[in-house]
Short mmCIF file of C-alpha atoms and ligand atoms in Angstrom, two decimals:
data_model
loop_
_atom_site.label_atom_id
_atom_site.label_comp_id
_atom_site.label_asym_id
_atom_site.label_seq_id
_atom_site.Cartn_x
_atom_site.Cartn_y
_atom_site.Cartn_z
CA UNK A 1 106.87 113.33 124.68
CA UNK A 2 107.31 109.90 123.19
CA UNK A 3 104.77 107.26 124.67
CA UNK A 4 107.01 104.12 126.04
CA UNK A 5 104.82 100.91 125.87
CA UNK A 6 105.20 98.53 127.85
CA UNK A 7 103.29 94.81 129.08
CA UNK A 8 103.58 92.03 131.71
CA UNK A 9 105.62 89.40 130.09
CA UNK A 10 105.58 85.45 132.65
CA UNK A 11 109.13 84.96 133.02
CA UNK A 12 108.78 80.97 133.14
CA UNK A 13 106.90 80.55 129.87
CA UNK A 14 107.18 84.09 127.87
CA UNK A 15 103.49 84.43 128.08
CA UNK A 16 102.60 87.89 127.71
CA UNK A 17 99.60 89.92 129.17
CA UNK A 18 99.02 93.76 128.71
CA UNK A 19 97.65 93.76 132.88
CA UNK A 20 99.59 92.01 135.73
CA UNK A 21 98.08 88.94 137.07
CA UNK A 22 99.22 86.80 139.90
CA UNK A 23 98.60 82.97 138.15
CA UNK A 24 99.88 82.43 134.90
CA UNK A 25 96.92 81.34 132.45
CA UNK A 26 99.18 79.53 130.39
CA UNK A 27 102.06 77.53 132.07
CA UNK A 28 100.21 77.82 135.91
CA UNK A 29 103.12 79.48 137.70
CA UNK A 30 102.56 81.85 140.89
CA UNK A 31 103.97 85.35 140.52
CA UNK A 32 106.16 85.06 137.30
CA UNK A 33 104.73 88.40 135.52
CA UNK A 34 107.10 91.21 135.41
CA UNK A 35 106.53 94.56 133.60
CA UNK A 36 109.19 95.18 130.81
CA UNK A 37 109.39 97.75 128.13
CA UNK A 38 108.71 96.39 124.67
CA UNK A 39 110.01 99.42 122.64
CA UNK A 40 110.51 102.90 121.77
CA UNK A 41 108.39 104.72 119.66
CA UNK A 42 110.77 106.03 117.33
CA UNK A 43 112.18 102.32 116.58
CA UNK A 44 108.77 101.04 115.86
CA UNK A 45 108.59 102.92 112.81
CA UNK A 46 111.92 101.24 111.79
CA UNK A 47 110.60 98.04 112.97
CA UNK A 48 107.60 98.56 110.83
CA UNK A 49 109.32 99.53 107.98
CA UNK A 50 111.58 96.25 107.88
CA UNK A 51 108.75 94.19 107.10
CA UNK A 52 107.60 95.68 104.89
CA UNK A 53 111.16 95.44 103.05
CA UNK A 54 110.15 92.98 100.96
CA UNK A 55 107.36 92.71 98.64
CA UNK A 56 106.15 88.97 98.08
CA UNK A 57 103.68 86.71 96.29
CA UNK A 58 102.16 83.19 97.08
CA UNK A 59 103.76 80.79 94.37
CA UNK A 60 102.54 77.00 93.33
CA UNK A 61 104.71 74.76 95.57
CA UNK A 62 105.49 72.80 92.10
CA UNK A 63 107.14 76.32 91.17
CA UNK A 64 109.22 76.38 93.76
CA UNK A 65 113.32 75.74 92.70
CA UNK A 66 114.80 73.53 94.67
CA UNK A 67 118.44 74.90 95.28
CA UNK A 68 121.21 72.27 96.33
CA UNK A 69 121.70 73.79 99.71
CA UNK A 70 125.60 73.29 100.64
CA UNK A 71 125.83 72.33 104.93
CA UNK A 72 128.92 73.33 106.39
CA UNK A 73 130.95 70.09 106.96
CA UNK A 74 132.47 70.44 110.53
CA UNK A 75 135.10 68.49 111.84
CA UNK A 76 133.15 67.20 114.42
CA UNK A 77 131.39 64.12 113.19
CA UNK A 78 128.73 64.23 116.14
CA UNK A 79 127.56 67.31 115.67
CA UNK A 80 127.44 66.85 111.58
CA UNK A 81 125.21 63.97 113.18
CA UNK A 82 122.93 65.76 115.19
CA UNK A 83 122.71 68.64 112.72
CA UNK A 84 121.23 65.91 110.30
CA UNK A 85 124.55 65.96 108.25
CA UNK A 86 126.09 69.51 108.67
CA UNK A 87 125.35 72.82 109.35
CA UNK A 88 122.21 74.56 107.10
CA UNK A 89 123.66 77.91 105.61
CA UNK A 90 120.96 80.85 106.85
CA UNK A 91 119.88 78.46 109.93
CA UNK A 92 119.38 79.54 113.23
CA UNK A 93 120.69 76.97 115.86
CA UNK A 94 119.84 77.17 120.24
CA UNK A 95 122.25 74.99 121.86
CA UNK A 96 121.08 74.78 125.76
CA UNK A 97 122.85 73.08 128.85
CA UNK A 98 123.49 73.78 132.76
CA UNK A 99 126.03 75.41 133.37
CA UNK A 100 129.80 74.19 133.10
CA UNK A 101 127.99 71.55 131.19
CA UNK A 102 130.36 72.28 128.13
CA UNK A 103 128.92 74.56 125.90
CA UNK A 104 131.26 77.08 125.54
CA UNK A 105 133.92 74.35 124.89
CA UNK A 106 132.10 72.81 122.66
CA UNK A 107 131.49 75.91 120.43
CA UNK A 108 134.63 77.26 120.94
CA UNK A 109 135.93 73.83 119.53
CA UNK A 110 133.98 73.76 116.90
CA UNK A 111 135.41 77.71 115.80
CA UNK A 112 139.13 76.51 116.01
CA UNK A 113 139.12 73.02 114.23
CA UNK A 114 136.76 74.41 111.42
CA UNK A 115 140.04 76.58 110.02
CA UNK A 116 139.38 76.87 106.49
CA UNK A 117 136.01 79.01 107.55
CA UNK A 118 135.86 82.71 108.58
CA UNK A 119 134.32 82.22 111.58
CA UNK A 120 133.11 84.97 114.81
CA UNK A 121 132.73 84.08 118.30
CA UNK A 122 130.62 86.64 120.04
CA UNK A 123 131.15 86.29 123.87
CA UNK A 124 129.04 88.25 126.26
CA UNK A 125 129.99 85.86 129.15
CA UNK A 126 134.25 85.79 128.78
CA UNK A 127 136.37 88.34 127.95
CA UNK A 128 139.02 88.12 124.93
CA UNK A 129 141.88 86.65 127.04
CA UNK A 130 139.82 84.25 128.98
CA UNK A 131 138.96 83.19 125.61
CA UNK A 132 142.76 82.88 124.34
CA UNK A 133 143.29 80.91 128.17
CA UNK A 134 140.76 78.52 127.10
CA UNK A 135 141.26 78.13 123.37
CA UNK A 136 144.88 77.26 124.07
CA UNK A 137 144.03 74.05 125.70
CA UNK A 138 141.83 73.18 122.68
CA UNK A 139 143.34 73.78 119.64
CA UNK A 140 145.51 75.60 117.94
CA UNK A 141 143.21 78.81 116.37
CA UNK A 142 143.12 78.54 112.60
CA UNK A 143 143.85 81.89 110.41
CA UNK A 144 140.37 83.37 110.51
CA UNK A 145 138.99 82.29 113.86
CA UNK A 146 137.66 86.23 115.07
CA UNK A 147 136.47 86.97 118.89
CA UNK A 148 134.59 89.55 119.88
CA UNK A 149 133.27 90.33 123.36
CA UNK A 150 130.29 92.23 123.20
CA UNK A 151 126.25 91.91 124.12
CA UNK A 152 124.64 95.03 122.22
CA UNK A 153 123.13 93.08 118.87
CA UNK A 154 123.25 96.03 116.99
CA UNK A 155 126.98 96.59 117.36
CA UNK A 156 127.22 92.85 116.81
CA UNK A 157 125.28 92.84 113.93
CA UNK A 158 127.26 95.87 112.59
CA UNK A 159 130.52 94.41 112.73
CA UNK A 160 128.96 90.86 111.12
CA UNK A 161 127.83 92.41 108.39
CA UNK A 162 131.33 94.21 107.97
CA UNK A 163 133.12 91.05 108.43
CA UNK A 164 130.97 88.82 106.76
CA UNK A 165 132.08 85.31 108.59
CA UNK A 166 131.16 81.88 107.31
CA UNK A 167 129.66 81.17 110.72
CA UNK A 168 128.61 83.43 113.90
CA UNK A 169 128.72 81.80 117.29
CA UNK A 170 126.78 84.12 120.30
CA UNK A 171 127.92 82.50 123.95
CA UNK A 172 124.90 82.98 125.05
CA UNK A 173 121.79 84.92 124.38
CA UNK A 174 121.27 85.95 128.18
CA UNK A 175 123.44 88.07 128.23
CA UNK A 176 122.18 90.45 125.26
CA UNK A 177 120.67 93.26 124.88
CA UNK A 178 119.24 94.88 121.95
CA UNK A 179 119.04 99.08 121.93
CA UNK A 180 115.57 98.14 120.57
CA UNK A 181 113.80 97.05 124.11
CA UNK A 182 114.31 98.80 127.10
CA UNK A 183 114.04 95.94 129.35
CA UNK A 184 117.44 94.17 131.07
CA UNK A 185 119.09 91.37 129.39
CA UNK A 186 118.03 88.01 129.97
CA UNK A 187 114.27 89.19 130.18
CA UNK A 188 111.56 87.91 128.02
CA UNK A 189 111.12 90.58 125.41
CA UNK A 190 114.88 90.87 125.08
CA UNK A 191 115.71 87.51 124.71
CA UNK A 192 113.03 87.65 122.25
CA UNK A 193 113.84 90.60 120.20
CA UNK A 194 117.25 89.94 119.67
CA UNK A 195 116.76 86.36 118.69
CA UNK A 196 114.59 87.89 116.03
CA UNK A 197 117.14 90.12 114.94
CA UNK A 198 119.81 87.12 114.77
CA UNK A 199 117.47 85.28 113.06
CA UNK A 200 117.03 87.97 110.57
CA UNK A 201 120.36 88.67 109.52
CA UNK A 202 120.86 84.56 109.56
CA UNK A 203 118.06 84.42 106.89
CA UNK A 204 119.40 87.67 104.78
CA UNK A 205 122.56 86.88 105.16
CA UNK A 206 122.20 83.04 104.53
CA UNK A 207 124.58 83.18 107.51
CA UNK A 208 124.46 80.31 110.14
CA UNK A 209 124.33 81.02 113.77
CA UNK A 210 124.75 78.98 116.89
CA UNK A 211 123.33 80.83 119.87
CA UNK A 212 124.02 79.16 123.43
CA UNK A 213 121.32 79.31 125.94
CA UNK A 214 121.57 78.58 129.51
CA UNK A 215 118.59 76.47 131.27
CA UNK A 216 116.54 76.84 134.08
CA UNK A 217 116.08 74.79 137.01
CA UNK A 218 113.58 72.55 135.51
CA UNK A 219 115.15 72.06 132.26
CA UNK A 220 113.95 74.28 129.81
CA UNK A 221 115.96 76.98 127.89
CA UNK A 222 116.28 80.07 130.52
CA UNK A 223 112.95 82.16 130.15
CA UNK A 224 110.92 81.07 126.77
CA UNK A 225 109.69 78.29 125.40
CA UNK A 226 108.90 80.63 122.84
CA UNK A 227 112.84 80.69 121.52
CA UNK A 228 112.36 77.06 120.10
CA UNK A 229 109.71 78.47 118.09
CA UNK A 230 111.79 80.66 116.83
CA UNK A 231 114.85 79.22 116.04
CA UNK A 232 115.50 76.40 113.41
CA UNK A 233 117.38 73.73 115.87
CA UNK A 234 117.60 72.99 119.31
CA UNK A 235 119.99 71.00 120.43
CA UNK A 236 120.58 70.18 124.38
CA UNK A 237 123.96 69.28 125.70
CA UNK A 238 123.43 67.25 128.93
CA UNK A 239 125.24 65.12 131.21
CA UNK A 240 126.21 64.84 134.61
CA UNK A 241 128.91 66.64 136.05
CA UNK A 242 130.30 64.14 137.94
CA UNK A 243 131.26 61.99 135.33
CA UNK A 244 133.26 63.18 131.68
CA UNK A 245 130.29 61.57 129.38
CA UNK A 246 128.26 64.75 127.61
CA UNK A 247 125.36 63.55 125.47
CA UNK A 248 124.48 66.11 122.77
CA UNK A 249 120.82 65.70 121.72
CA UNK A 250 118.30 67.04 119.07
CA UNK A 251 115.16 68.45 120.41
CA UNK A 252 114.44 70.04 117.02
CA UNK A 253 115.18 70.34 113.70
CA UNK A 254 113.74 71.55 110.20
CA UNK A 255 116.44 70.04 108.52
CA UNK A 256 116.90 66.65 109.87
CA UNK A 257 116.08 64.09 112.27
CA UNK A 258 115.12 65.22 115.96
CA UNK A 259 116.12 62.07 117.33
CA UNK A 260 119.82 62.04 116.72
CA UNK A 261 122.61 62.06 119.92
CA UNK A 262 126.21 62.74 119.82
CA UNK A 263 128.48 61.86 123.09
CA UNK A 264 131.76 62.79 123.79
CA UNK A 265 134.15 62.59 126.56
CA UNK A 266 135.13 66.03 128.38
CA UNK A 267 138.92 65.65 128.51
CA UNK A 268 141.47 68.16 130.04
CA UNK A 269 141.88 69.50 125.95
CA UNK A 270 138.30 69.90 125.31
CA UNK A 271 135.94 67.15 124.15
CA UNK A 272 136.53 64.14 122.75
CA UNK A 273 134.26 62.62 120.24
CA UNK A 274 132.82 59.13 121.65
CA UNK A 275 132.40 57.04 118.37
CA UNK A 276 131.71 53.71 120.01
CA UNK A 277 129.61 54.72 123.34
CA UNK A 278 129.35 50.59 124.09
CA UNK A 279 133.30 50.64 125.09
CA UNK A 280 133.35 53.28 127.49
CA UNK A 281 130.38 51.97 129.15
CA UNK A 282 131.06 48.51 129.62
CA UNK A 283 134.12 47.89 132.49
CA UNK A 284 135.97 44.57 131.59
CA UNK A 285 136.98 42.59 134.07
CA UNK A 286 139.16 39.87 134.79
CA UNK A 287 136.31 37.61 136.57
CA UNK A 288 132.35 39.01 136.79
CA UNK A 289 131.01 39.23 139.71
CA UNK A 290 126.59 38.55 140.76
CA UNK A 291 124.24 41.47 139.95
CA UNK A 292 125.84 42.45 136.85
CA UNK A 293 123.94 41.90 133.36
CA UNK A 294 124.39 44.00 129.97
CA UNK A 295 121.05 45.36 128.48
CA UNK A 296 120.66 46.73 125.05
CA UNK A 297 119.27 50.55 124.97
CA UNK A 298 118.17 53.01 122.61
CA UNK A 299 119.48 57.13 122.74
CA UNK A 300 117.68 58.08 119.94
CA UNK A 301 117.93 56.06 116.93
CA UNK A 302 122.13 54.25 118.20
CA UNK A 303 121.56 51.11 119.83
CA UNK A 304 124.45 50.46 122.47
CA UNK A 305 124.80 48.10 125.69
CA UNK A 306 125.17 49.07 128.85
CA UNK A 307 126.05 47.85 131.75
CA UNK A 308 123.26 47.15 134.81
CA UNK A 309 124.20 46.30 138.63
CA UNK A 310 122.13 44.91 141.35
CA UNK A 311 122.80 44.44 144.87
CA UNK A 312 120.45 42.87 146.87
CA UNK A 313 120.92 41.73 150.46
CA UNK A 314 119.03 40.87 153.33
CA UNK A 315 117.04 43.88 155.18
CA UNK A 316 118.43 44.00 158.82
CA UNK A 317 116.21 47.19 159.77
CA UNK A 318 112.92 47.28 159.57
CA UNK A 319 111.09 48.52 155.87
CA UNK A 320 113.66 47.18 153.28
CA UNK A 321 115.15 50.05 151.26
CA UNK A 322 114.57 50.32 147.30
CA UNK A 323 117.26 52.46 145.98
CA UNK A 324 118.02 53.09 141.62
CA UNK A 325 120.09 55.33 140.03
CA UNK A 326 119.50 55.95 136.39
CA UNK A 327 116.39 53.93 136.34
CA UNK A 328 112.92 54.59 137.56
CA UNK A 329 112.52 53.08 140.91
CA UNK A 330 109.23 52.99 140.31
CA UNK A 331 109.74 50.63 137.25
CA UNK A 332 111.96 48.45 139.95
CA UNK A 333 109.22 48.24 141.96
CA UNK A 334 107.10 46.60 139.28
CA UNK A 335 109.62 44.53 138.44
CA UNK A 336 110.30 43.46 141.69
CA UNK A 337 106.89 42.73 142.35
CA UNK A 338 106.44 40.44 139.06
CA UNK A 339 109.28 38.54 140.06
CA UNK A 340 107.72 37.91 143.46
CA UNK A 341 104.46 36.47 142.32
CA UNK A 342 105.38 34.93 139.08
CA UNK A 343 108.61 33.13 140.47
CA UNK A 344 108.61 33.61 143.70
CA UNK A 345 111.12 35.12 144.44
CA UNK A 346 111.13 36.56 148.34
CA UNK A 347 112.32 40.27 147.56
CA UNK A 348 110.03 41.38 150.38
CA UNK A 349 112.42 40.87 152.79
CA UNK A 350 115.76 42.20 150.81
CA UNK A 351 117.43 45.71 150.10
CA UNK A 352 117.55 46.17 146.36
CA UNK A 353 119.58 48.46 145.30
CA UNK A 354 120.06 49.42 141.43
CA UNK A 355 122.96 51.29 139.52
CA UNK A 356 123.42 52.00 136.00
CA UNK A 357 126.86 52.20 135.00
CA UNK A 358 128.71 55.86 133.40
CA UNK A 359 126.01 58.00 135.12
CA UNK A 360 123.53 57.87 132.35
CA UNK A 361 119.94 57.63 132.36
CA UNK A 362 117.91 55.16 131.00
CA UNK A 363 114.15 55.34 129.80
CA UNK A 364 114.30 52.70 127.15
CA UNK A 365 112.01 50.04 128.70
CA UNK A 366 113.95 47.25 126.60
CA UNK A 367 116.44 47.48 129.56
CA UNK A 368 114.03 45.57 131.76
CA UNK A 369 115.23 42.06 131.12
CA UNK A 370 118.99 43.15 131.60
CA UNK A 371 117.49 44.65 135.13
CA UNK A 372 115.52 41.29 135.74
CA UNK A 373 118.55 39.44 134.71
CA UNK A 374 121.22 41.61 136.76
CA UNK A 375 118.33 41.23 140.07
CA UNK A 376 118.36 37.57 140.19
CA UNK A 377 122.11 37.14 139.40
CA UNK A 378 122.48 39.05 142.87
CA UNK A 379 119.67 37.36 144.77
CA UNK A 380 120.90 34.02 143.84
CA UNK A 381 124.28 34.96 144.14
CA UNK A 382 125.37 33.49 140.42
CA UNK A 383 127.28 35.30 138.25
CA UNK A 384 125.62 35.89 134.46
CA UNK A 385 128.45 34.89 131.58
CA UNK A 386 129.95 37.93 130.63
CA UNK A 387 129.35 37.05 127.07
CA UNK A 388 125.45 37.26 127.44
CA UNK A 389 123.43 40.34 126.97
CA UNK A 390 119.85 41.05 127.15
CA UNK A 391 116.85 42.98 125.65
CA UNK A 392 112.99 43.14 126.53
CA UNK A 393 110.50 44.43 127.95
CA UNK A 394 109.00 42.93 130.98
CA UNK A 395 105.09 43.22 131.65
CA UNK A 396 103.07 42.47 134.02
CA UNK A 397 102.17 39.00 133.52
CA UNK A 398 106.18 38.08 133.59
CA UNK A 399 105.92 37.89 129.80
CA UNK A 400 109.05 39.23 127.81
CA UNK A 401 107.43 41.93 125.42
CA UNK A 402 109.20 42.43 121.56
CA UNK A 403 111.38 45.95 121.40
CA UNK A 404 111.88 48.37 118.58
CA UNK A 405 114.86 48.54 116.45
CA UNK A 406 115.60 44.61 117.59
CA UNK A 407 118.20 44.49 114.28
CA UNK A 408 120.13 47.06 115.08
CA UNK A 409 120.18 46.23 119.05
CA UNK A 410 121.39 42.63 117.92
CA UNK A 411 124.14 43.80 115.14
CA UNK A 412 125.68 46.27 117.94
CA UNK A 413 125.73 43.28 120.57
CA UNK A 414 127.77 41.04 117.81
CA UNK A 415 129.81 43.78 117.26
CA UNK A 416 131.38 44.21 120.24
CA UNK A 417 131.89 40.38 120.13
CA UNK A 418 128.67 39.22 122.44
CA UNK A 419 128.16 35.15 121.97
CA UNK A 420 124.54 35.22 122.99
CA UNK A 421 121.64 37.67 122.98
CA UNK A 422 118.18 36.81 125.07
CA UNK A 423 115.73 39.04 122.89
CA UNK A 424 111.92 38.32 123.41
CA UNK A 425 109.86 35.33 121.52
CA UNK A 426 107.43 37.58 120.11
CA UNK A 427 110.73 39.78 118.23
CA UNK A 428 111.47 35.93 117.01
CA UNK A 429 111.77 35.65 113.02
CA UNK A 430 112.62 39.31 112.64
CA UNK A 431 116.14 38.40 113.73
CA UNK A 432 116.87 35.23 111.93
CA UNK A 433 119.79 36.00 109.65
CA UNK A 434 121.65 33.13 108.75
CA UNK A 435 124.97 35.15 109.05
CA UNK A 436 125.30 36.03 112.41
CA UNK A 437 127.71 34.82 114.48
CA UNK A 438 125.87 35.52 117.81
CA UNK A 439 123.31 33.26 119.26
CA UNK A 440 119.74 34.21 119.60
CA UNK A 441 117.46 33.00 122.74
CA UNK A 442 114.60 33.67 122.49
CA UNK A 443 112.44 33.68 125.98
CA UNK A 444 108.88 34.69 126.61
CA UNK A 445 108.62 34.56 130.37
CA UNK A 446 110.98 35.74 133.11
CA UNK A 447 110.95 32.25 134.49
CA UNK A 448 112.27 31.09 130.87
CA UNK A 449 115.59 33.05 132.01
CA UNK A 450 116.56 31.41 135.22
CA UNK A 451 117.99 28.35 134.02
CA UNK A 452 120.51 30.52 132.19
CA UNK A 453 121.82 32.49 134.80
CA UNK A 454 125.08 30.46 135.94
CA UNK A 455 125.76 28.55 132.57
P1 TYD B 501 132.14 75.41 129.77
O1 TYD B 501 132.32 75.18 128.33
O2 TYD B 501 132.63 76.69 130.34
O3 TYD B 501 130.61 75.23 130.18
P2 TYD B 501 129.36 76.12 129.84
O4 TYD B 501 129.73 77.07 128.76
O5 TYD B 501 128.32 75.12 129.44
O6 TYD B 501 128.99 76.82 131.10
O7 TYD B 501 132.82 74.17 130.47
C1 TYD B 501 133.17 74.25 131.75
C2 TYD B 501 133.76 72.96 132.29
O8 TYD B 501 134.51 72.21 131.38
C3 TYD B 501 134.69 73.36 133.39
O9 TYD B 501 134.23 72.71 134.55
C4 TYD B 501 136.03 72.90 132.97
C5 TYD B 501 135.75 71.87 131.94
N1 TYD B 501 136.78 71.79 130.89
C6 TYD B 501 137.52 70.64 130.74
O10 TYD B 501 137.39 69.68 131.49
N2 TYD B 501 138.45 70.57 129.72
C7 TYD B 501 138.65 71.60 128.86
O11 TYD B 501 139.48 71.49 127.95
C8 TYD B 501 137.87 72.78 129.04
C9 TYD B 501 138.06 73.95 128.12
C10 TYD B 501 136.94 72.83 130.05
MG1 MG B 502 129.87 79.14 128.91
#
């Protein structure tokens, strides 16, 4: 009789422990150990013998050829963006999101518009003509665009190698299951072996492959950290639902920077690529009103402005009522409270209530002074011009700290035709090219700003 092995795997951070235990040692979660088969005996051998395929030797890094590696140029100049400048032939790419989030769509775009490429969409999730339904509001499908709905990796990998496509897409690795590991799809050692054998024919192959993953409740890709380990990218398509803005972001990558965003629009024919993120997030208007004030933020390394509101008004009922969304209330707090005691400003007494426009989230601190700015518009009831915007970091003290990247914050506010830009004193000569059309204040204090609002 064949022996089946088996061993408690944590379903929360793919820990794994040969005896059940109630606490996770590693990632402190109650009750997350589950028993799962890890294989059969007779595919052990085959296992075994696979690494052993390949007989190799340390060489002297300065021996090492350096091949002109070719990245697949997609039409989607975002993702060429995020991917550090295409796709890597042989590289293994997670793209995670909530659900309806867009990742099907986005893959599914990316198979139709890239037509001159044999290309295979694996879908364990839709079947063929839920596919066709959806791909006919996208695009047109090129010549060579294949689908295949299926979850064993095996057959998968059976009819990839038969194929041979330029490009595999797998929607998503939840759902498959590998002949190798007993254990149901979606669990821990499955999502784990068949990533490994997807990232093995990637490597042989020199194939790329995008593999979606869903995410969990708080955030991380469904069941293992240990898949970004594995895998050569991770990129995380977020956003909220309520509004059409998707931000596509790099949490890792061996072949480029991790700190690269892509944002498109979800339209009613797929996504749109957003190539100037400052227009759709600023409203114009005919006359501003008090409480609003554009700040200059970071997403990775693109600068663009965005728009902040304030409302506050006196507090009829008893404790006054803080409110922010997009921005730390906690951080409003502070800021609240150094406008209190440095100006004196009577906020005490006031509902403050704090939006940031398009439904994105901000953790750039250089949005401060457009949040100081946008707070005392509405308290004093003056409207800020709406050819002013503002970037800095407020302390403590009330003193206007310098921000990263001030350059590039200061080229994208002239760009979109800005007269005057309040950066910090302590950024000062970094800015001072003689060419620019926009006006640089400089202020060191919060107080230094009041005077402006209303001019
Ligand atoms: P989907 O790609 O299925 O999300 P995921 O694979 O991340 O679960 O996207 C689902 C949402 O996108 C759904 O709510 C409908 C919307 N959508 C559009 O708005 N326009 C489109 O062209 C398509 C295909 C989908
Ligand atoms: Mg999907």
């Amino acid at each position: 009789m064949s022996k089946i092995k088996s061993a408690y795997f944590c379903q929360s951070c793919g820990a794994q422990s040969a005896k059940w235990v109630g606490k996770c040692p590693v990632c402190n979660e109650w009750n997350t150990y589950v028993e799962e088969v890890i294989e059969k005996e007779e595919t052990k051998i085959s296992s075994k013998s696979f690494s052993t395929k390949r007989e190799s030797k340390p060489i002297l890094l300065k021996q090492v050829e350096r091949q002109n590696i070719e990245r697949i140029i997609t039409e989607d100049s975002e993702l060429n963006r995020v991917l550090g400048g295409g796709i890597v032939p042989g590289s293994l790419i997670l793209i995670g999101g909530e659900p309806g989030i867009g990742k099907s769509t986005l893959m599914l775009q990316l198979a139709l518009k890239l037509s001159a490429r044999k290309i295979l969409y694996v879908s364990g999730e839709e079947s063929e003509m839920q596919i066709k339904m959806r791909a006919e509001r996208i695009a047109p499908p090129g010549d060579k665009c294949f689908i295949y709905a299926e979850t064993n990796t095996q057959n998968i990998l059976k009819q990839a190698d038969a194929l041979q496509p330029d490009l595999i897409i797998v929607d998503s690795v939840q759902t498959l299951h590998s002949s190798h590991v007993e254990s149901p799809p979606g669990s821990v050692s499955q999502i784990r072996e068949c990533t490994g054998e997807f990232q093995r024919f990637a490597k042989e192959t020199n194939t790329p492959i995008f593999l979606i993953g869903h995410i969990t409740k708080d955030g991380s890709i469904a069941g293992p950290k240990l898949l970004e380990h594995i895998v050569d990218t991770v990129l995380q398509f977020e956003g909220d639902r309520n509004y059409s803005y998707r931000i596509l972001r790099t949490l890792k990558n061996r072949f480029g920077s991790a700190s690269e965003i892509g944002i498109y629009e979800m339209l009613g024919d797929g996504l749109r690529e957003v190539l100037n993120p400052s227009e759709i997030l600023l409203t114009t208007r005919e006359e501003q009103p008090s409480g609003i004030a554009i700040a200059s933020m970071m997403e990775g390394m693109r600068p663009f402005l965005i728009e902040t509101q304030a409302l506050v008004s006196p507090a009829f009922y008893g404790t006054p009522q803080r409110s922010a969304t997009g921005f730390d209330v906690r951080r409003l707090n502070m800021l609240l409270a150094v406008l209190e005691k440095r100006i004196g400003f009577r906020f005490g007494v006031k509902d403050v209530f704090l939006n940031i426009a398009g439904g994105i989230r901000v953790d750039d601190p250089a949005i401060d002074l457009g949040v100081v700015a946008a707070l005392i518009s509405s308290y004093e009831d003056i409207a800020i011009s709406p050819n002013y915007c503002f970037t800095g970091e407020v302390g403590l003290s009330g003193e206007v700290r310098a921000v990263s990247r001030i350059e590039q914050r200061i080229a994208e506010a002239e760009k979109l035709g800005f007269k005057k830009i309040f950066i910090s004193g302590y950024n000062g000569k970094a800015s001072g090219s003689s060419k620019q059309k926009i006006e640089i204040v400089a202020v060191n204090k919060v107080q230094d700003l009041i005077r402006w609002i209303g001019k």
